[in-house]
Amino acid sequence: MKYKPASQSRQEGYNQALMTAPDFSFDLLARQGNARVGVFHTPHGPLQTPVFAPVGTQATVKSLTPRQVDELGASLVLANTYHLYLRPGDELVAQMGGLHRFMRWEKPILTDSGGFQVFSLAEMRKVDEDGVTFKSHIDGSTHRFTPEKSVLIQENLGADIIMAFDECAPPYERAYCELAMNRTHAWAERSLNAKKRPDQALFGIVQGGAFPDLRARSAGFISSLDFPGYAIGGLSVGETKEDMHRMLELVTPLLPESRPRYLMGVGSPEDLVNGVLRGIDIFDCVLPTRLARHQAAMTRTGRLNMMNAGFARDPNPIDASCGCYTCRNFSRAYIRHLIIAREMLAATLLSIHNLHTLVQLMADIREAIGAGTFEAFAAEFLRGYESRE
Amino acid sequence: MKYKPASQSRQEGYNQALMTAPDFSFDLLARQGNARVGVFHTPHGPLQTPVFAPVGTQATVKSLTPRQVDELGASLVLANTYHLYLRPGDELVAQMGGLHRFMRWEKPILTDSGGFQVFSLAEMRKVDEDGVTFKSHIDGSTHRFTPEKSVLIQENLGADIIMAFDECAPPYERAYCELAMNRTHAWAERSLNAKKRPDQALFGIVQGGAFPDLRARSAGFISSLDFPGYAIGGLSVGETKEDMHRMLELVTPLLPESRPRYLMGVGSPEDLVNGVLRGIDIFDCVLPTRLARHQAAMTRTGRLNMMNAGFARDPNPIDASCGCYTCRNFSRAYIRHLIIAREMLAATLLSIHNLHTLVQLMADIREAIGAGTFEAFAAEFLRGYESRE
């Protein structure tokens, strides 16, 4: 591959996108109950749903090369607007030809709006109707995000799917949830108006905490705006599993059938199965790569702590039924040795395994929905899964 | 690949090795001056020389999967007996089917004798004529290595090439160098006598510090023993470049033409070129992977500090003439971003690049020797290389 000057290649990419920009249509291929199989068309190829997106916070899925992420079967990667805006800067990424070229991921990318990190990571924040002023968690410098600014940053980054700027409130604080929801609605309209690039799909976000009436109002308002996809934010942030499920059951029927639905920041294997059962098409979560850096392996029956002394002389792979590079090649004894010897390869091999476990789970879910056996699949899965929550 | 019980597979492997054990012959294919091209036959395939071996201290080349090590072109990997004896233990490795199976490296492996680490890393050490008593740098526990113990550990690990137990003294301390050399000679004979496995090649080691007369005596004695290969130890440990070259020029003519010569713990690109010029066939060094973890890229003209602010918006690869995965895909700007964001991928991409640089240099050296152009190649290389020493 030849390197071209970044500005030239960015312009080329942009021109090409204008000519060949897909309509971001969503083809529903199969249904069972509320669960659906679909294809979402993006400028970087079709995305089969339901899909799980590994998180590449700083334009890298931690401890993996993009080739490894591709080989383990991932099709969509999420990157964080807040982090990339601060470092290396969205304008630098644009100069380098956009995020796909910068991080060498040729399949679809999704960026969040930056809102969640501003509200969870930034050192100081002051919200007003127009936007948020905050201090960088890296160097304490002051910055301001507005819906327009978030869209501009995401246009510089150049992901296929971008998100409207939103505010995520603690799920059981009613007054704050209502305030944040109303701001999220106003910001959704402003995000839509600010958007210029035709080759990006902007998704709206439903908020409303754990309050059914707020969630219903939010789903109604956001779905009245013409977004090519809809996200459900503010879940998996401290509410009970029951409340998360109740909110999903309430919200998804209020969203258009013909558009993909994205449950942000979720989840564990059981959360993915429960989400699909309730009509979710897209998921992302740091869990598999974060657990990998904390010596935990995900399996379809629960988690394994690979430091466990019982694995010291265990010649078996993490999961005998798993087809990932790690399980095809390495013993539990070797992975435990790498962890104890503090070798970086431990995080790499566990990340490959954990991500493959979720990606393969989604592939099996798609197949089960297509075959009309998903309800039995889900029931058996949830019966066999040992929850840690 | 199926997992078999380790003990069974080890026995199978051992039986198979007995039947098909190669003679560890060394075919000399081409020569120019003192430089040679050869093939060393091992149970895990033929090894083209001159060759550079990446170091996998704890049964992993740091930050890389064995597939990545294979894809970047490496053919021989070194692992450290001292480290693996302490953690996870050589008997555990044997139970898991040996080092090749444990770390999933199917090409040749070389283990050192443990001597160098005992003398450089262990917290306390007491040498006598019979061996060395030392305390583990990990937990302070007391251990003892003798030539027989070192061979036994290396037989448990199961590398293709194993090393006689030796003592490496500071290069300019004459009395100690002579004492250590004499012990190394006695231990070489004992190592040869202790060796049982027919499918491992035991190399003898020449010592003698920076003293020409000691080096000549050591080369004479060690080459009088029938080893399938000979190593030169105790260099690149603090002596001047001039002294290292002088010792090589003195020692290699005293070693049998028909056996491979291994310069231990070397080196930088210029050291490799200088070593081959003086008749060396095998090299190993932690330098490329250690530099990678310290943000430095090796090139054929010198080192680059990838933190350099000048790389912040540089769309070019580390080295436009390099064909490695890193240089085919990633910009200097991206690598600098990963370093500043403290992402593990930085070490991985730089390790791939640095190792490929040395592996490709050795391939080019072999080609130049074959074509009879190596002297010109070496002169031009050394003129263009900016030494850091």
GROMACS .gro file of C-alpha atoms in nm, chain A residues 56-60 79-91 93 99 102-103 111 153 157, chain B residues 337:
model
   26
   56GLY     CA    1  -1.120   0.084   2.039
   57THR     CA    2  -1.128   0.383   2.275
   58GLN     CA    3  -0.813   0.554   2.150
   59ALA     CA    4  -0.827   0.425   1.790
   60THR     CA    5  -0.700   0.081   1.892
   79ALA     CA    6  -1.403   0.458   1.900
   80ASN     CA    7  -1.450   0.734   2.157
   81THR     CA    8  -1.496   1.092   2.044
   82TYR     CA    9  -1.399   1.242   2.382
   83HIS     CA   10  -1.065   1.055   2.389
   84LEU     CA   11  -0.973   1.114   2.026
   85TYR     CA   12  -1.069   1.482   2.041
   86LEU     CA   13  -0.827   1.526   2.332
   87ARG     CA   14  -0.557   1.299   2.193
   88PRO     CA   15  -0.437   1.300   1.915
   89GLY     CA   16  -0.708   1.550   1.810
   90ASP     CA   17  -0.982   1.507   1.552
   91GLU     CA   18  -0.819   1.750   1.311
   93VAL     CA   19  -0.705   1.230   1.244
   99LEU     CA   20  -1.012   0.714   1.144
  102PHE     CA   21  -0.540   0.616   1.074
  103MET     CA   22  -0.613   0.295   1.269
  111THR     CA   23  -1.810   0.689   1.723
  153ILE     CA   24  -1.551   1.632   1.566
  157LEU     CA   25  -1.304   1.143   1.263
  726HIS     CA   26  -0.026   0.855   1.911
   0.00000   0.00000   0.00000
